[in-house]
Amino acid sequence: MTTESRKIYFNKPQLAFRYIAAHTSVFVGGRRVGKSHGLNAPWLLRNLQHMPRSGGGIVGSTFQQLLTRTLPGTLKALADQGFKRNVHYYIGRKPPKAVGFKEPVIEPVSYDHVISWYNGSVQYLISQDVPGSSNSLTLQYVMGDEAKFIDFEKLKDETIPANGGYKGPWKNSPWLNSMLFTSDMPTSKKGSWFLSYQDKMDPQVIEAIKSLLKTIYDLRQKQPTAWNQRRIRELSLQLAKLRSIAVYYREVSTIENVQILGQKYIAQQKRDLPPLIFATSILCIKPGKLKDGFYPALRENVHFYTAFDNSYLQGLDYNFDKAQQQSCIQDADVDLTRPICVAFDYNANINWLVCAQQQGIKALVLKSFYVKYQRKLRELVDDFCDYYRTHLTREVIYYYDNTALGSNYAVSDEDFASVICSQFEKNHWQVQRIHIGNPLKHHEKHLIIDQSLKGQKYLFPMINEPNNEALKIGLENTGVKVGPLGFQKDKSGEKLAETEEDLLEHRTDGTDGFDTLLLGMFFHPQASHSGNSGGSSAAQPV
């Protein structure tokens, strides 16, 4: 039997990370800099092999994140190194006795969310949207991918305390109770918690590790005398002690991996991403503080939420392909028995649909959709209907103002409202039309929505963050100006041609659909709350 060998390329930042091998590591890297292949997978492999029969934790903000982003990339990287599922490890079930895996020192109570390895090591999948997923665990190490989405308070209160205590047979390992957090550069204060590790890193410790590594390497190049071997052992013990106290923080641009990605990829990302996202996700540059805009009361930790249906995701038995299929069946916030409120924004080059449902005093913004250029309103409606194809009542409450009437520059020969209604009906959805009149003046709209965001009046807007990524960027970057009509939303950018650094979907168009939706739900609550398809006194048929 022959053993297949293959060469695996590591870029310079990945090699530095692996050789320094600090106890606590925080790696802030641009997209595709190689976090899964060059950092996460080798780190997990080192810990599980160096500490056999130990228990580690893999932390994610949601189970959906673990299932669709963290695990597929990490396990693919392990597969590239020869480690195969159901051969070297099992996920979500106890390994069969016939395979002869060793037992972990601390047996899991349940194997539902556990990766079990051939040498008895286990890794617990810890999802922050599953209450108590860190409870009663005793961990020897913790890894968090996409750290900018991890809730630090939950991490500090629930998971980090589990990463300590029992030292077992690994007490001399420099990586006992070690931690690794990887992410691209965060754009919000809430997601910036791990940047503080830069101040916790002692550069002298890191330099001492590098110096010891160089000395040990030089000794190994010489004749293997008894003195050399003894000296290498002595220096290796010093190295282990330094590693056990070291904190390593590194920020790396995607450009560092250009030999693998190519210059074309960097140019494409510069073309396709808005300047803020390109700067943070590719160049790994800390964002500056944004000025107050049209939605100054909007708060990351107040108005945004995640809501995945973990019972559905957990029922997939770690089938990563099924987990990638997008539909409302993964969403826990939508009520499939009640109508969905929708509003649109209409433009020649980009059209938006924003949808929500009322839940008590909250207006839950479930998801937003947009289409560009050749794809118009009919395709936009089709996208919505496909995503919500499992909805039981197939009914929408359509809020629109006078901008939807008598116009056709986004379609052919019908006005927007007629096209939208006919396309919903073609998809076998019922439409309740709610005409809300003339658009409000900007300063009036701003006051109403600002009061709602502060919880002073009207419904309280809550936005499903993963389902509204482009809309979130628009809301957070919508400026204001003083024009002939007084205080206004700055919509000047909408008239400009799309460029590499200024994409249509990150401008103010989507925020107008958001505004119309909220105003409709605020002032016509009977329709949005009851979902009576027979019409209401608030409706003004056209």
PDB file of C-alpha atoms in Angstrom, residues 262-272 278 500:
ATOM      1  CA  GLY A 262      -4.036  36.513  -9.137  1.00  0.00           C
ATOM      2  CA  GLN A 263      -4.290  40.220  -9.816  1.00  0.00           C
ATOM      3  CA  LYS A 264      -7.532  39.697 -11.731  1.00  0.00           C
ATOM      4  CA  TYR A 265      -9.337  38.631  -8.542  1.00  0.00           C
ATOM      5  CA  ILE A 266      -8.213  41.763  -6.672  1.00  0.00           C
ATOM      6  CA  ALA A 267      -9.327  43.945  -9.580  1.00  0.00           C
ATOM      7  CA  GLN A 268     -12.694  42.176  -9.722  1.00  0.00           C
ATOM      8  CA  GLN A 269     -13.279  42.715  -5.997  1.00  0.00           C
ATOM      9  CA  LYS A 270     -12.396  46.382  -6.363  1.00  0.00           C
ATOM     10  CA  ARG A 271     -14.955  46.598  -9.148  1.00  0.00           C
ATOM     11  CA  ASP A 272     -17.739  44.676  -7.405  1.00  0.00           C
ATOM     12  CA  PHE A 278     -13.335  46.713  -0.269  1.00  0.00           C
ATOM     13  CA  GLU A 500     -16.196  49.818  -9.707  1.00  0.00           C
TER      14      GLU A 500
END
